[in-house]
Amino acid sequence: MELEDDFDVLDPERLIQCPYNKHHRIRACRFPYHLVKCRKSYPEVAKELATCPFNARHLVPQADLSDHIMKCNDKGFIEQDIVNQSSGFQREQMNAVSTWQAPPCDEDWETESLEQSDSPFVWGMTNSGINSSSTTFEQKNCLPSRVRAPESLPYALSWKD
């Protein structure tokens, strides 16, 4: 059974009484974890309690479940969901067709790879003035001044020897 005042229902630090042991008072933010722990520690009490269909944190004696269901504050949220579903509100949202279209692509990777086939890739370097008939080109370092491109590979290439 929860001990709640109307003004602090949303306060995660409010204290809630444990349904398994009346001497336990747990902060609301820890209450779901505590319920799992106490359910294992008090299996006989757990058999006598029923879980509210509207809020799993509501554990009441099985004899009082129907009365609790009639008065449960969380029932209104479920009823509102049912009203929304029957009116087609959610169905309309799910069936809405997206009008998004991919922007036109003006890249041609095959052409770009043929144009750059003569120049090796070096991270942080750009090649300007590439001429497909010439293998000479000017390299421009576009890295920030505190970063430099590596001068050699970190390993030896066995196939180059």
PDB file of C-alpha atoms in Angstrom:
ATOM      1  CA  MET A   1       0.000   0.000   0.000  1.00  0.00           C
ATOM      2  CA  GLU A   2       1.443   3.361  -0.944  1.00  0.00           C
ATOM      3  CA  LEU A   3       1.450   6.337   1.399  1.00  0.00           C
ATOM      4  CA  GLU A   4       1.168   9.300  -0.945  1.00  0.00           C
ATOM      5  CA  ASP A   5      -0.061  12.850  -0.704  1.00  0.00           C
ATOM      6  CA  ASP A   6      -1.482  14.548  -3.780  1.00  0.00           C
ATOM      7  CA  PHE A   7       1.261  17.208  -3.803  1.00  0.00           C
ATOM      8  CA  ASP A   8       4.241  14.834  -3.797  1.00  0.00           C
ATOM      9  CA  VAL A   9       3.151  11.997  -6.086  1.00  0.00           C
ATOM     10  CA  LEU A  10       5.884  12.874  -8.575  1.00  0.00           C
ATOM     11  CA  ASP A  11       8.627  13.347  -5.960  1.00  0.00           C
ATOM     12  CA  PRO A  12      11.218  10.566  -6.454  1.00  0.00           C
ATOM     13  CA  GLU A  13      12.403  10.999  -2.852  1.00  0.00           C
ATOM     14  CA  ARG A  14       8.994  10.460  -1.202  1.00  0.00           C
ATOM     15  CA  LEU A  15       8.744   7.420   1.058  1.00  0.00           C
ATOM     16  CA  ILE A  16       6.447   4.535   0.184  1.00  0.00           C
ATOM     17  CA  GLN A  17       5.501   1.706   2.534  1.00  0.00           C
ATOM     18  CA  CYS A  18       6.468  -1.775   1.352  1.00  0.00           C
ATOM     19  CA  PRO A  19       3.485  -4.129   0.901  1.00  0.00           C
ATOM     20  CA  TYR A  20       5.554  -7.132   2.014  1.00  0.00           C
ATOM     21  CA  ASN A  21       6.930  -5.671   5.252  1.00  0.00           C
ATOM     22  CA  LYS A  22       5.113  -2.727   6.861  1.00  0.00           C
ATOM     23  CA  HIS A  23       8.348  -1.600   8.574  1.00  0.00           C
ATOM     24  CA  HIS A  24      10.052  -0.940   5.221  1.00  0.00           C
ATOM     25  CA  ARG A  25       9.740   2.608   3.910  1.00  0.00           C
ATOM     26  CA  ILE A  26      11.427   3.027   0.543  1.00  0.00           C
ATOM     27  CA  ARG A  27      12.135   6.045  -1.654  1.00  0.00           C
ATOM     28  CA  ALA A  28       9.816   6.097  -4.678  1.00  0.00           C
ATOM     29  CA  CYS A  29      12.704   5.998  -7.149  1.00  0.00           C
ATOM     30  CA  ARG A  30      13.928   2.698  -5.614  1.00  0.00           C
ATOM     31  CA  PHE A  31      10.498   1.153  -5.005  1.00  0.00           C
ATOM     32  CA  PRO A  32      10.274  -1.124  -8.106  1.00  0.00           C
ATOM     33  CA  TYR A  33      13.670  -2.665  -7.277  1.00  0.00           C
ATOM     34  CA  HIS A  34      12.675  -3.127  -3.646  1.00  0.00           C
ATOM     35  CA  LEU A  35       9.458  -4.915  -4.659  1.00  0.00           C
ATOM     36  CA  VAL A  36      11.434  -7.519  -6.614  1.00  0.00           C
ATOM     37  CA  LYS A  37      13.780  -8.079  -3.675  1.00  0.00           C
ATOM     38  CA  CYS A  38      11.024  -8.331  -1.062  1.00  0.00           C
ATOM     39  CA  ARG A  39       8.893 -10.623  -3.228  1.00  0.00           C
ATOM     40  CA  LYS A  40      11.731 -13.153  -3.047  1.00  0.00           C
ATOM     41  CA  SER A  41      12.282 -12.592   0.684  1.00  0.00           C
ATOM     42  CA  TYR A  42       8.599 -12.936   1.626  1.00  0.00           C
ATOM     43  CA  PRO A  43       7.129 -15.653  -0.659  1.00  0.00           C
ATOM     44  CA  GLU A  44       4.196 -16.376   1.693  1.00  0.00           C
ATOM     45  CA  VAL A  45       3.085 -12.734   1.707  1.00  0.00           C
ATOM     46  CA  ALA A  46       3.595 -12.572  -2.066  1.00  0.00           C
ATOM     47  CA  LYS A  47       1.047 -15.388  -2.546  1.00  0.00           C
ATOM     48  CA  GLU A  48      -1.601 -13.311  -0.724  1.00  0.00           C
ATOM     49  CA  LEU A  49      -1.039 -10.145  -2.745  1.00  0.00           C
ATOM     50  CA  ALA A  50      -2.367  -9.335  -6.213  1.00  0.00           C
ATOM     51  CA  THR A  51      -0.838  -6.909  -8.712  1.00  0.00           C
ATOM     52  CA  CYS A  52      -2.969  -4.064 -10.032  1.00  0.00           C
ATOM     53  CA  PRO A  53      -3.485  -4.380 -13.809  1.00  0.00           C
ATOM     54  CA  PHE A  54      -2.987  -0.617 -14.208  1.00  0.00           C
ATOM     55  CA  ASN A  55       0.220  -0.158 -12.174  1.00  0.00           C
ATOM     56  CA  ALA A  56       2.591  -2.992 -11.211  1.00  0.00           C
ATOM     57  CA  ARG A  57       3.719  -1.032  -8.140  1.00  0.00           C
ATOM     58  CA  HIS A  58       0.245  -1.414  -6.638  1.00  0.00           C
ATOM     59  CA  LEU A  59       0.175  -4.654  -4.646  1.00  0.00           C
ATOM     60  CA  VAL A  60      -3.038  -5.238  -2.682  1.00  0.00           C
ATOM     61  CA  PRO A  61      -4.534  -8.217  -0.841  1.00  0.00           C
ATOM     62  CA  GLN A  62      -6.277 -10.481  -3.372  1.00  0.00           C
ATOM     63  CA  ALA A  63      -9.631  -9.954  -1.614  1.00  0.00           C
ATOM     64  CA  ASP A  64      -9.333  -6.173  -2.146  1.00  0.00           C
ATOM     65  CA  LEU A  65      -8.240  -6.255  -5.794  1.00  0.00           C
ATOM     66  CA  SER A  66     -11.660  -5.611  -7.353  1.00  0.00           C
ATOM     67  CA  ASP A  67     -12.213  -2.645  -5.003  1.00  0.00           C
ATOM     68  CA  HIS A  68      -8.754  -1.302  -5.843  1.00  0.00           C
ATOM     69  CA  ILE A  69      -9.418  -1.650  -9.593  1.00  0.00           C
ATOM     70  CA  MET A  70     -12.552   0.465  -9.259  1.00  0.00           C
ATOM     71  CA  LYS A  71     -10.669   3.237  -7.405  1.00  0.00           C
ATOM     72  CA  CYS A  72      -7.184   3.058  -8.963  1.00  0.00           C
ATOM     73  CA  ASN A  73      -5.948   6.475 -10.119  1.00  0.00           C
ATOM     74  CA  ASP A  74      -3.918   4.906 -12.931  1.00  0.00           C
ATOM     75  CA  LYS A  75      -7.035   3.395 -14.524  1.00  0.00           C
ATOM     76  CA  GLY A  76      -7.743   6.751 -16.172  1.00  0.00           C
ATOM     77  CA  PHE A  77      -4.517   6.579 -18.195  1.00  0.00           C
ATOM     78  CA  ILE A  78      -5.399   3.143 -19.586  1.00  0.00           C
ATOM     79  CA  GLU A  79      -8.961   4.208 -20.343  1.00  0.00           C
ATOM     80  CA  GLN A  80      -7.664   7.263 -22.232  1.00  0.00           C
ATOM     81  CA  ASP A  81      -5.375   5.012 -24.289  1.00  0.00           C
ATOM     82  CA  ILE A  82      -8.329   2.797 -25.175  1.00  0.00           C
ATOM     83  CA  VAL A  83     -10.383   5.835 -26.232  1.00  0.00           C
ATOM     84  CA  ASN A  84      -7.514   7.071 -28.398  1.00  0.00           C
ATOM     85  CA  GLN A  85      -7.114   3.672 -30.069  1.00  0.00           C
ATOM     86  CA  SER A  86     -10.811   3.260 -30.772  1.00  0.00           C
ATOM     87  CA  SER A  87     -11.003   6.730 -32.306  1.00  0.00           C
ATOM     88  CA  GLY A  88      -8.201   5.828 -34.675  1.00  0.00           C
ATOM     89  CA  PHE A  89      -5.897   8.509 -33.285  1.00  0.00           C
ATOM     90  CA  GLN A  90      -2.854   6.246 -33.047  1.00  0.00           C
ATOM     91  CA  ARG A  91      -3.732   4.346 -36.219  1.00  0.00           C
ATOM     92  CA  GLU A  92      -3.698   7.586 -38.202  1.00  0.00           C
ATOM     93  CA  GLN A  93      -0.297   8.508 -36.792  1.00  0.00           C
ATOM     94  CA  MET A  94       1.178   5.101 -37.608  1.00  0.00           C
ATOM     95  CA  ASN A  95      -0.242   5.029 -41.139  1.00  0.00           C
ATOM     96  CA  ALA A  96       0.898   8.542 -42.034  1.00  0.00           C
ATOM     97  CA  VAL A  97       2.968   8.425 -45.198  1.00  0.00           C
ATOM     98  CA  SER A  98       6.294  10.168 -45.045  1.00  0.00           C
ATOM     99  CA  THR A  99       6.850  12.839 -47.685  1.00  0.00           C
ATOM    100  CA  TRP A 100      10.626  12.870 -47.156  1.00  0.00           C
ATOM    101  CA  GLN A 101      12.693  12.294 -50.278  1.00  0.00           C
ATOM    102  CA  ALA A 102      16.408  11.734 -50.530  1.00  0.00           C
ATOM    103  CA  PRO A 103      18.242  14.708 -52.029  1.00  0.00           C
ATOM    104  CA  PRO A 104      19.607  14.161 -55.543  1.00  0.00           C
ATOM    105  CA  CYS A 105      23.078  12.682 -55.593  1.00  0.00           C
ATOM    106  CA  ASP A 106      25.590  14.296 -57.914  1.00  0.00           C
ATOM    107  CA  GLU A 107      28.494  12.059 -56.881  1.00  0.00           C
ATOM    108  CA  ASP A 108      29.950   9.475 -59.240  1.00  0.00           C
ATOM    109  CA  TRP A 109      32.362   7.288 -57.296  1.00  0.00           C
ATOM    110  CA  GLU A 110      33.579   5.368 -60.352  1.00  0.00           C
ATOM    111  CA  THR A 111      34.625   8.560 -62.144  1.00  0.00           C
ATOM    112  CA  GLU A 112      36.249   9.927 -58.989  1.00  0.00           C
ATOM    113  CA  SER A 113      38.212   6.725 -58.423  1.00  0.00           C
ATOM    114  CA  LEU A 114      39.485   6.748 -62.040  1.00  0.00           C
ATOM    115  CA  GLU A 115      40.596  10.372 -61.704  1.00  0.00           C
ATOM    116  CA  GLN A 116      42.469   9.672 -58.474  1.00  0.00           C
ATOM    117  CA  SER A 117      43.945   6.270 -59.386  1.00  0.00           C
ATOM    118  CA  ASP A 118      47.440   7.731 -59.890  1.00  0.00           C
ATOM    119  CA  SER A 119      47.579   9.423 -56.504  1.00  0.00           C
ATOM    120  CA  PRO A 120      48.073   7.492 -53.256  1.00  0.00           C
ATOM    121  CA  PHE A 121      45.814   8.289 -50.328  1.00  0.00           C
ATOM    122  CA  VAL A 122      47.539  10.039 -47.433  1.00  0.00           C
ATOM    123  CA  TRP A 123      45.410  10.942 -44.455  1.00  0.00           C
ATOM    124  CA  GLY A 124      45.239  14.691 -43.919  1.00  0.00           C
ATOM    125  CA  MET A 125      46.643  15.539 -47.333  1.00  0.00           C
ATOM    126  CA  THR A 126      44.768  16.837 -50.348  1.00  0.00           C
ATOM    127  CA  ASN A 127      46.025  16.617 -53.904  1.00  0.00           C
ATOM    128  CA  SER A 128      45.465  19.699 -55.985  1.00  0.00           C
ATOM    129  CA  GLY A 129      46.148  20.095 -59.689  1.00  0.00           C
ATOM    130  CA  ILE A 130      45.848  16.395 -60.456  1.00  0.00           C
ATOM    131  CA  ASN A 131      46.227  15.664 -64.106  1.00  0.00           C
ATOM    132  CA  SER A 132      45.341  12.141 -65.224  1.00  0.00           C
ATOM    133  CA  SER A 133      48.205  12.160 -67.775  1.00  0.00           C
ATOM    134  CA  SER A 134      50.767  13.414 -65.277  1.00  0.00           C
ATOM    135  CA  THR A 135      51.959  11.800 -62.073  1.00  0.00           C
ATOM    136  CA  THR A 136      53.331  15.020 -60.611  1.00  0.00           C
ATOM    137  CA  PHE A 137      51.114  16.922 -58.252  1.00  0.00           C
ATOM    138  CA  GLU A 138      51.285  19.347 -55.395  1.00  0.00           C
ATOM    139  CA  GLN A 139      50.366  18.127 -51.915  1.00  0.00           C
ATOM    140  CA  LYS A 140      48.704  20.464 -49.469  1.00  0.00           C
ATOM    141  CA  ASN A 141      48.534  19.680 -45.768  1.00  0.00           C
ATOM    142  CA  CYS A 142      45.060  20.501 -44.472  1.00  0.00           C
ATOM    143  CA  LEU A 143      45.615  19.283 -40.899  1.00  0.00           C
ATOM    144  CA  PRO A 144      45.691  21.671 -37.943  1.00  0.00           C
ATOM    145  CA  SER A 145      49.189  22.904 -37.076  1.00  0.00           C
ATOM    146  CA  ARG A 146      49.443  20.673 -33.987  1.00  0.00           C
ATOM    147  CA  VAL A 147      48.691  17.496 -36.022  1.00  0.00           C
ATOM    148  CA  ARG A 148      50.863  16.016 -38.739  1.00  0.00           C
ATOM    149  CA  ALA A 149      50.376  13.170 -41.191  1.00  0.00           C
ATOM    150  CA  PRO A 150      52.495  10.062 -40.536  1.00  0.00           C
ATOM    151  CA  GLU A 151      55.764   9.846 -42.473  1.00  0.00           C
ATOM    152  CA  SER A 152      55.766   6.055 -42.593  1.00  0.00           C
ATOM    153  CA  LEU A 153      53.512   3.118 -41.927  1.00  0.00           C
ATOM    154  CA  PRO A 154      53.575   1.669 -38.398  1.00  0.00           C
ATOM    155  CA  TYR A 155      54.520  -1.758 -39.802  1.00  0.00           C
ATOM    156  CA  ALA A 156      56.712  -3.192 -42.541  1.00  0.00           C
ATOM    157  CA  LEU A 157      55.076  -4.391 -45.741  1.00  0.00           C
ATOM    158  CA  SER A 158      56.386  -7.873 -46.492  1.00  0.00           C
ATOM    159  CA  TRP A 159      55.366  -7.758 -50.145  1.00  0.00           C
ATOM    160  CA  LYS A 160      57.459  -4.631 -50.833  1.00  0.00           C
ATOM    161  CA  ASP A 161      60.849  -6.233 -50.076  1.00  0.00           C
TER     162      ASP A 161
END
